[in-house]
Amino acid sequence: EMNNFAESRRLIAELDTDGLPDQLSSELLLTEADVFLKQSRYQESIDPLTASLELMGGNSPKNRYTYIIQLWQ
């Protein structure tokens, strides 16, 4: 990890999730949320985490991320 958050955000913003499989789009959103979390920008991580949950199948990581979102609301 190089902590180049501005560059990370720019690259994520450039990626177009239209047409990607739900699993890949979900992973991209989790990556975006992770960038915010590493900067202690918890409120900003909620939207990508929530969007990722909507795309996730199954319950294994979904329950964990739901719990994390509830902590910050």
PDB file of C-alpha atoms in Angstrom:
ATOM      1  CA  GLU A   1       0.000   0.000   0.000  1.00  0.00           C
ATOM      2  CA  MET A   2       1.431   3.269  -1.076  1.00  0.00           C
ATOM      3  CA  ASN A   3      -1.264   5.536   0.414  1.00  0.00           C
ATOM      4  CA  ASN A   4      -1.734   7.360  -2.880  1.00  0.00           C
ATOM      5  CA  PHE A   5      -5.400   7.895  -2.213  1.00  0.00           C
ATOM      6  CA  ALA A   6      -5.993  10.628  -4.780  1.00  0.00           C
ATOM      7  CA  GLU A   7      -4.663   8.419  -7.566  1.00  0.00           C
ATOM      8  CA  SER A   8      -6.685   5.471  -6.288  1.00  0.00           C
ATOM      9  CA  ARG A   9      -9.889   7.513  -6.333  1.00  0.00           C
ATOM     10  CA  ARG A  10      -9.128   8.811  -9.823  1.00  0.00           C
ATOM     11  CA  LEU A  11      -8.606   5.309 -11.197  1.00  0.00           C
ATOM     12  CA  ILE A  12     -11.744   3.973  -9.541  1.00  0.00           C
ATOM     13  CA  ALA A  13     -13.768   6.882 -10.940  1.00  0.00           C
ATOM     14  CA  GLU A  14     -12.444   6.150 -14.449  1.00  0.00           C
ATOM     15  CA  LEU A  15     -13.643   2.566 -14.373  1.00  0.00           C
ATOM     16  CA  ASP A  16     -17.098   2.052 -15.776  1.00  0.00           C
ATOM     17  CA  THR A  17     -19.023  -0.670 -13.974  1.00  0.00           C
ATOM     18  CA  ASP A  18     -21.747  -0.837 -16.644  1.00  0.00           C
ATOM     19  CA  GLY A  19     -21.583  -4.195 -18.311  1.00  0.00           C
ATOM     20  CA  LEU A  20     -19.393  -5.745 -15.632  1.00  0.00           C
ATOM     21  CA  PRO A  21     -20.618  -8.828 -13.810  1.00  0.00           C
ATOM     22  CA  ASP A  22     -22.211  -8.045 -10.442  1.00  0.00           C
ATOM     23  CA  GLN A  23     -19.395  -9.744  -8.535  1.00  0.00           C
ATOM     24  CA  LEU A  24     -16.746  -7.603 -10.218  1.00  0.00           C
ATOM     25  CA  SER A  25     -18.766  -4.413  -9.742  1.00  0.00           C
ATOM     26  CA  SER A  26     -19.215  -5.333  -6.078  1.00  0.00           C
ATOM     27  CA  GLU A  27     -15.457  -5.810  -5.652  1.00  0.00           C
ATOM     28  CA  LEU A  28     -14.771  -2.425  -7.247  1.00  0.00           C
ATOM     29  CA  LEU A  29     -17.214  -0.758  -4.871  1.00  0.00           C
ATOM     30  CA  LEU A  30     -15.578  -2.521  -1.921  1.00  0.00           C
ATOM     31  CA  THR A  31     -12.220  -1.210  -3.109  1.00  0.00           C
ATOM     32  CA  GLU A  32     -13.621   2.309  -3.227  1.00  0.00           C
ATOM     33  CA  ALA A  33     -14.985   1.917   0.303  1.00  0.00           C
ATOM     34  CA  ASP A  34     -11.623   0.579   1.467  1.00  0.00           C
ATOM     35  CA  VAL A  35      -9.863   3.687   0.157  1.00  0.00           C
ATOM     36  CA  PHE A  36     -12.201   5.825   2.255  1.00  0.00           C
ATOM     37  CA  LEU A  37     -11.780   3.612   5.322  1.00  0.00           C
ATOM     38  CA  LYS A  38      -7.996   3.823   5.167  1.00  0.00           C
ATOM     39  CA  GLN A  39      -8.356   7.589   5.320  1.00  0.00           C
ATOM     40  CA  SER A  40     -10.808   7.396   8.259  1.00  0.00           C
ATOM     41  CA  ARG A  41     -13.522   8.842   6.003  1.00  0.00           C
ATOM     42  CA  TYR A  42     -16.145   6.497   7.401  1.00  0.00           C
ATOM     43  CA  GLN A  43     -19.272   8.350   6.296  1.00  0.00           C
ATOM     44  CA  GLU A  44     -18.058   8.406   2.693  1.00  0.00           C
ATOM     45  CA  SER A  45     -17.496   4.650   2.730  1.00  0.00           C
ATOM     46  CA  ILE A  46     -21.181   3.926   3.436  1.00  0.00           C
ATOM     47  CA  ASP A  47     -22.486   4.552  -0.107  1.00  0.00           C
ATOM     48  CA  PRO A  48     -20.057   2.236  -1.909  1.00  0.00           C
ATOM     49  CA  LEU A  49     -20.467  -0.416   0.800  1.00  0.00           C
ATOM     50  CA  THR A  50     -24.250  -0.235   0.498  1.00  0.00           C
ATOM     51  CA  ALA A  51     -24.124  -0.415  -3.302  1.00  0.00           C
ATOM     52  CA  SER A  52     -21.779  -3.392  -3.070  1.00  0.00           C
ATOM     53  CA  LEU A  53     -24.188  -5.197  -0.746  1.00  0.00           C
ATOM     54  CA  GLU A  54     -26.972  -4.810  -3.288  1.00  0.00           C
ATOM     55  CA  LEU A  55     -24.851  -6.621  -5.878  1.00  0.00           C
ATOM     56  CA  MET A  56     -23.524  -9.343  -3.571  1.00  0.00           C
ATOM     57  CA  GLY A  57     -24.917 -12.822  -3.665  1.00  0.00           C
ATOM     58  CA  GLY A  58     -25.066 -15.055  -0.629  1.00  0.00           C
ATOM     59  CA  ASN A  59     -24.695 -14.011   2.972  1.00  0.00           C
ATOM     60  CA  SER A  60     -21.140 -14.714   4.107  1.00  0.00           C
ATOM     61  CA  PRO A  61     -19.489 -11.296   3.605  1.00  0.00           C
ATOM     62  CA  LYS A  62     -22.818  -9.515   3.264  1.00  0.00           C
ATOM     63  CA  ASN A  63     -23.631  -9.836   6.975  1.00  0.00           C
ATOM     64  CA  ARG A  64     -20.225  -8.494   7.921  1.00  0.00           C
ATOM     65  CA  TYR A  65     -20.489  -5.423   5.700  1.00  0.00           C
ATOM     66  CA  THR A  66     -24.037  -4.746   6.849  1.00  0.00           C
ATOM     67  CA  TYR A  67     -22.797  -4.731  10.437  1.00  0.00           C
ATOM     68  CA  ILE A  68     -19.973  -2.313   9.546  1.00  0.00           C
ATOM     69  CA  ILE A  69     -22.406   0.096   7.893  1.00  0.00           C
ATOM     70  CA  GLN A  70     -24.671   0.009  10.952  1.00  0.00           C
ATOM     71  CA  LEU A  71     -21.739   1.015  13.152  1.00  0.00           C
ATOM     72  CA  TRP A  72     -21.270   4.277  11.252  1.00  0.00           C
ATOM     73  CA  GLN A  73     -24.898   5.301  10.908  1.00  0.00           C
TER      74      GLN A  73
END
